[in-house]
């Protein structure tokens, strides 16, 4: 398949992620984290752990000879974040960056200040014509439970910086996801033409809570991660979470329905976002 026919641009990554490229890797660093094997013909094969980060810069790819390639920190880098290996493209990097996922048989273009989640198995990364083979694998001694990969829908390759921040927030505070799933129940209920959030009291009853604090905290923190402030964007939040697949139909199973009239999650169909989103 030709590159131009299969290329899909990744969404822009927010400044916080780009700034963190030069820092230490985040996410799990124990034995359960998947390893990344890097095979570049001009260098010995190298295995990275979650604590490592490798810059695919001018020095690594060409020994400093290819002036088309960027230097660190503008160059793309391989790093581990939130239980997933990512190819993070830098800012002001002129060389095209392409990932060919062998398991999917598809090729994806990663734009400047964008991140691409590397799938399990083998992929080929091309930076300015220099090809690097990478392999994501779980060590034999690792736990059978592997952290869930951060992925978007098939048509959205790579997550925006705001979406990555929300995903990491949900990882740290999983109850936020459950509370918002309860609050936005109507968005996952078939037949509701104009869904709207449940009232605060109903959300509290569905979650079995004694106050509205958990809902307010979840709304404020998630909105802040996306738009940088806790007010003024709540009406845009459900459509943004659905569009970025940060909240999906299966999340209705997280809601216990302890003190409400609901006995189980409703019959579910894929939701349709109704617009809205963060300012780029």
Short mmCIF file of C-alpha atoms in Angstrom, two decimals:
data_model
loop_
_atom_site.label_atom_id
_atom_site.label_comp_id
_atom_site.label_asym_id
_atom_site.label_seq_id
_atom_site.Cartn_x
_atom_site.Cartn_y
_atom_site.Cartn_z
CA UNK A 1 0.00 0.00 0.00
CA UNK A 2 1.37 3.37 -0.93
CA UNK A 3 2.30 5.77 1.85
CA UNK A 4 0.02 8.53 0.58
CA UNK A 5 -3.01 6.25 0.48
CA UNK A 6 -2.70 4.94 4.00
CA UNK A 7 -1.19 7.83 5.92
CA UNK A 8 -3.28 9.15 8.80
CA UNK A 9 -2.11 12.17 10.75
CA UNK A 10 -1.85 11.94 14.51
CA UNK A 11 -3.56 14.62 16.57
CA UNK A 12 -1.40 17.44 17.97
CA UNK A 13 0.15 16.75 21.35
CA UNK A 14 -0.10 19.50 23.93
CA UNK A 15 2.93 21.42 25.11
CA UNK A 16 3.23 19.60 28.47
CA UNK A 17 3.96 16.31 26.71
CA UNK A 18 6.46 17.88 24.34
CA UNK A 19 8.26 19.56 27.21
CA UNK A 20 8.47 16.25 29.03
CA UNK A 21 10.32 14.50 26.20
CA UNK A 22 13.64 15.49 27.72
CA UNK A 23 12.59 14.35 31.18
CA UNK A 24 12.40 10.91 32.69
CA UNK A 25 9.83 8.45 31.44
CA UNK A 26 6.60 8.13 33.37
CA UNK A 27 4.36 5.14 33.95
CA UNK A 28 5.02 1.70 35.41
CA UNK A 29 8.64 0.75 35.75
CA UNK A 30 8.27 -2.70 37.29
CA UNK A 31 8.67 -6.13 35.74
CA UNK A 32 5.14 -5.99 34.32
CA UNK A 33 6.01 -3.19 31.88
CA UNK A 34 6.51 -4.23 28.27
CA UNK A 35 10.00 -3.94 26.82
CA UNK A 36 10.88 -2.25 23.55
CA UNK A 37 13.58 -3.80 21.38
CA UNK A 38 15.21 -1.40 18.92
CA UNK A 39 17.02 -2.86 15.89
CA UNK A 40 18.91 -0.36 13.74
CA UNK A 41 21.34 -1.86 11.23
CA UNK A 42 24.12 0.61 12.03
CA UNK A 43 24.03 -0.08 15.78
CA UNK A 44 23.79 -3.09 18.12
CA UNK A 45 20.27 -4.22 18.99
CA UNK A 46 19.07 -2.49 22.15
CA UNK A 47 16.29 -3.33 24.62
CA UNK A 48 14.58 -0.46 26.44
CA UNK A 49 12.68 -0.74 29.71
CA UNK A 50 9.97 1.63 30.93
CA UNK A 51 12.57 3.85 32.59
CA UNK A 52 14.46 4.38 29.31
CA UNK A 53 14.00 6.90 26.52
CA UNK A 54 15.70 6.81 23.12
CA UNK A 55 15.96 9.82 20.82
CA UNK A 56 15.93 9.03 17.09
CA UNK A 57 18.02 12.09 16.33
CA UNK A 58 20.71 13.02 13.83
CA UNK A 59 23.49 11.47 15.89
CA UNK A 60 21.71 8.14 16.45
CA UNK A 61 20.49 7.67 12.88
CA UNK A 62 23.40 9.06 10.88
CA UNK A 63 26.28 9.71 13.23
CA UNK A 64 25.64 13.42 12.78
CA UNK A 65 26.07 13.34 8.99
CA UNK A 66 22.48 13.77 7.75
CA UNK A 67 21.60 17.44 8.20
CA UNK A 68 17.97 16.77 7.26
CA UNK A 69 17.51 15.13 10.67
CA UNK A 70 16.84 17.09 13.83
CA UNK A 71 18.83 16.94 17.02
CA UNK A 72 17.44 16.36 20.49
CA UNK A 73 15.02 17.67 21.77
CA UNK A 74 13.37 18.39 18.40
CA UNK A 75 13.91 14.84 17.14
CA UNK A 76 11.32 12.08 17.63
CA UNK A 77 11.81 9.82 20.64
CA UNK A 78 10.71 6.42 21.89
CA UNK A 79 9.42 6.54 25.45
CA UNK A 80 7.09 4.81 27.89
CA UNK A 81 4.08 6.65 29.29
CA UNK A 82 1.02 5.40 31.15
CA UNK A 83 1.68 1.70 30.54
CA UNK A 84 2.26 2.15 26.79
CA UNK A 85 5.23 2.63 24.48
CA UNK A 86 4.94 5.76 22.34
CA UNK A 87 6.74 7.36 19.42
CA UNK A 88 6.65 11.07 20.30
CA UNK A 89 7.56 13.48 17.53
CA UNK A 90 9.30 16.69 18.53
CA UNK A 91 8.67 20.30 17.72
CA UNK A 92 10.20 21.90 14.61
CA UNK A 93 11.22 18.49 13.24
CA UNK A 94 11.41 18.83 9.46
CA UNK A 95 12.06 15.15 8.67
CA UNK A 96 8.91 13.10 7.97
CA UNK A 97 8.13 10.46 10.59
CA UNK A 98 6.20 7.34 9.55
CA UNK A 99 5.23 4.19 11.47
CA UNK A 100 4.41 0.96 9.65
CA UNK A 101 2.51 -1.37 12.03
CA UNK A 102 3.30 -4.88 10.79
CA UNK A 103 0.46 -6.53 12.69
CA UNK A 104 -2.09 -4.19 11.10
CA UNK A 105 -0.41 -3.87 7.71
CA UNK A 106 -0.97 -0.12 7.79
CA UNK A 107 1.25 2.95 7.61
CA UNK A 108 0.73 6.07 9.73
CA UNK A 109 2.27 9.52 9.55
CA UNK A 110 3.13 11.19 12.87
CA UNK A 111 3.08 14.97 12.66
CA UNK A 112 5.09 17.47 14.68
CA UNK A 113 4.23 17.53 18.39
CA UNK A 114 2.20 14.34 17.96
CA UNK A 115 2.38 10.97 19.68
CA UNK A 116 1.68 7.51 18.25
CA UNK A 117 0.99 4.50 20.54
CA UNK A 118 3.14 1.60 19.35
CA UNK A 119 1.11 -1.62 19.13
CA UNK A 120 2.29 -4.94 20.55
CA UNK A 121 4.56 -6.79 18.17
CA UNK A 122 6.80 -5.45 15.43
CA UNK A 123 6.66 -2.03 13.79
CA UNK A 124 8.96 -0.10 11.50
CA UNK A 125 9.73 3.55 12.21
CA UNK A 126 11.06 5.69 9.36
CA UNK A 127 12.60 9.09 10.10
CA UNK A 128 13.77 11.02 7.06
CA UNK A 129 14.37 7.80 5.13
CA UNK A 130 16.22 6.04 7.98
CA UNK A 131 14.40 2.87 9.03
CA UNK A 132 14.38 1.49 12.57
CA UNK A 133 12.70 -1.78 13.55
CA UNK A 134 11.01 -1.81 16.96
CA UNK A 135 9.39 -4.69 18.82
CA UNK A 136 7.04 -4.28 21.81
CA UNK A 137 7.06 -7.41 23.96
CA UNK A 138 6.32 -8.49 27.53
CA UNK A 139 9.23 -10.12 29.41
CA UNK A 140 8.70 -13.82 30.26
CA UNK A 141 8.83 -13.01 33.98
CA UNK A 142 6.16 -10.34 33.72
CA UNK A 143 2.73 -10.62 35.24
CA UNK A 144 0.03 -11.98 32.99
CA UNK A 145 -1.92 -8.76 33.47
CA UNK A 146 -0.60 -6.13 31.09
CA UNK A 147 -1.68 -2.49 31.45
CA UNK A 148 -4.30 -1.53 28.93
CA UNK A 149 -2.84 0.28 25.94
CA UNK A 150 -3.91 3.86 25.34
CA UNK A 151 -5.65 3.74 22.00
CA UNK A 152 -8.21 5.79 20.16
CA UNK A 153 -10.73 4.83 17.51
CA UNK A 154 -9.41 3.43 14.25
CA UNK A 155 -9.73 6.80 12.55
CA UNK A 156 -7.81 8.70 15.25
CA UNK A 157 -4.19 7.63 15.27
CA UNK A 158 -2.54 9.10 18.31
CA UNK A 159 -4.20 11.03 21.11
CA UNK A 160 -4.20 14.76 21.60
CA UNK A 161 -2.16 16.07 24.49
CA UNK A 162 -5.35 16.81 26.42
CA UNK A 163 -6.66 13.29 25.82
CA UNK A 164 -3.41 11.75 27.06
CA UNK A 165 -3.58 13.87 30.20
CA UNK A 166 -7.16 12.74 30.87
CA UNK A 167 -6.22 9.10 30.23
CA UNK A 168 -3.42 9.37 32.77
CA UNK A 169 -5.75 11.10 35.24
CA UNK A 170 -8.25 8.25 34.91
CA UNK A 171 -5.39 5.84 35.56
CA UNK A 172 -4.54 7.63 38.81
CA UNK A 173 -8.16 8.19 39.84
CA UNK A 174 -10.33 5.45 38.29
CA UNK A 175 -13.42 6.55 40.22
CA UNK A 176 -13.52 9.70 38.08
CA UNK A 177 -14.31 7.52 35.04
CA UNK A 178 -17.10 5.67 36.89
CA UNK A 179 -18.65 8.89 38.21
CA UNK A 180 -18.66 10.47 34.75
CA UNK A 181 -20.07 7.29 33.21
CA UNK A 182 -22.99 7.56 35.64
CA UNK A 183 -23.39 11.29 35.04
CA UNK A 184 -23.49 10.88 31.25
CA UNK A 185 -25.68 7.75 31.24
CA UNK A 186 -28.15 9.18 28.71
CA UNK A 187 -25.39 9.58 26.11
CA UNK A 188 -25.12 5.77 26.01
CA UNK A 189 -28.87 5.06 26.13
CA UNK A 190 -30.34 4.19 22.70
CA UNK A 191 -33.35 6.22 21.65
CA UNK A 192 -32.42 9.40 23.52
CA UNK A 193 -32.28 12.04 20.78
CA UNK A 194 -31.09 14.91 22.99
CA UNK A 195 -29.05 13.37 25.79
CA UNK A 196 -28.11 15.46 28.77
CA UNK A 197 -26.19 14.81 32.00
CA UNK A 198 -28.12 13.32 34.90
CA UNK A 199 -28.96 15.63 37.76
CA UNK A 200 -26.37 15.67 40.52
CA UNK A 201 -28.69 13.89 42.94
CA UNK A 202 -29.39 11.09 40.47
CA UNK A 203 -25.67 10.69 39.75
CA UNK A 204 -24.99 10.45 43.49
CA UNK A 205 -27.65 7.76 43.91
CA UNK A 206 -26.35 5.73 40.96
CA UNK A 207 -22.85 5.77 42.45
CA UNK A 208 -24.04 5.12 46.01
CA UNK A 209 -22.39 8.29 47.29
CA UNK A 210 -23.43 10.44 50.24
CA UNK A 211 -22.48 13.80 48.70
CA UNK A 212 -21.84 15.54 45.39
CA UNK A 213 -18.13 16.00 46.13
CA UNK A 214 -16.91 13.13 43.94
CA UNK A 215 -18.84 14.40 40.91
CA UNK A 216 -17.67 17.99 41.32
CA UNK A 217 -14.08 16.87 41.76
CA UNK A 218 -14.22 14.63 38.67
CA UNK A 219 -15.76 17.38 36.54
CA UNK A 220 -13.34 20.06 37.72
CA UNK A 221 -10.19 17.96 37.34
CA UNK A 222 -11.06 16.51 33.92
CA UNK A 223 -12.13 19.88 32.51
CA UNK A 224 -8.91 21.41 33.84
CA UNK A 225 -6.78 18.73 32.14
CA UNK A 226 -8.45 19.51 28.80
CA UNK A 227 -9.03 23.26 28.80
CA UNK A 228 -6.68 24.46 31.53
CA UNK A 229 -9.39 25.78 33.85
CA UNK A 230 -12.24 24.12 35.78
CA UNK A 231 -15.06 26.39 34.58
CA UNK A 232 -16.70 27.39 31.33
CA UNK A 233 -16.47 24.12 29.38
CA UNK A 234 -18.61 21.55 31.19
CA UNK A 235 -21.21 21.59 28.42
CA UNK A 236 -18.51 20.45 25.96
CA UNK A 237 -17.13 17.66 28.14
CA UNK A 238 -19.40 14.67 27.29
CA UNK A 239 -18.97 15.03 23.54
CA UNK A 240 -15.21 15.45 23.89
CA UNK A 241 -14.86 12.34 26.09
CA UNK A 242 -16.95 10.30 23.66
CA UNK A 243 -15.15 11.56 20.56
CA UNK A 244 -11.73 10.75 22.03
CA UNK A 245 -13.03 7.40 23.36
CA UNK A 246 -12.05 8.39 26.88
CA UNK A 247 -15.57 7.36 27.90
CA UNK A 248 -17.11 4.36 26.14
CA UNK A 249 -20.27 2.29 26.42
CA UNK A 250 -18.51 -0.45 28.40
CA UNK A 251 -17.80 2.08 31.17
CA UNK A 252 -21.48 1.87 32.13
CA UNK A 253 -20.56 -1.42 33.80
CA UNK A 254 -18.46 0.57 36.29
CA UNK A 255 -21.59 2.19 37.76
CA UNK A 256 -22.88 0.17 40.78
CA UNK A 257 -26.47 1.62 40.81
CA UNK A 258 -26.67 1.12 44.56
CA UNK A 259 -29.45 3.50 45.58
CA UNK A 260 -31.17 4.30 42.29
CA UNK A 261 -33.97 2.77 40.22
CA UNK A 262 -31.53 1.30 37.71
CA UNK A 263 -30.69 -2.38 38.09
CA UNK A 264 -28.08 -2.61 35.34
CA UNK A 265 -26.55 -0.60 32.53
CA UNK A 266 -28.96 0.14 29.67
CA UNK A 267 -28.82 -1.62 26.30
CA UNK A 268 -25.94 0.13 24.65
CA UNK A 269 -25.16 1.32 21.15
CA UNK A 270 -22.07 3.28 20.06
CA UNK A 271 -22.63 6.94 20.98
CA UNK A 272 -22.37 9.84 18.56
CA UNK A 273 -20.55 12.98 19.64
CA UNK A 274 -22.45 16.21 19.19
CA UNK A 275 -19.57 18.65 18.73
CA UNK A 276 -17.37 20.66 21.05
CA UNK A 277 -13.77 20.12 22.04
CA UNK A 278 -10.72 21.86 23.42
CA UNK A 279 -9.14 24.85 21.86
CA UNK A 280 -6.00 23.93 19.97
#
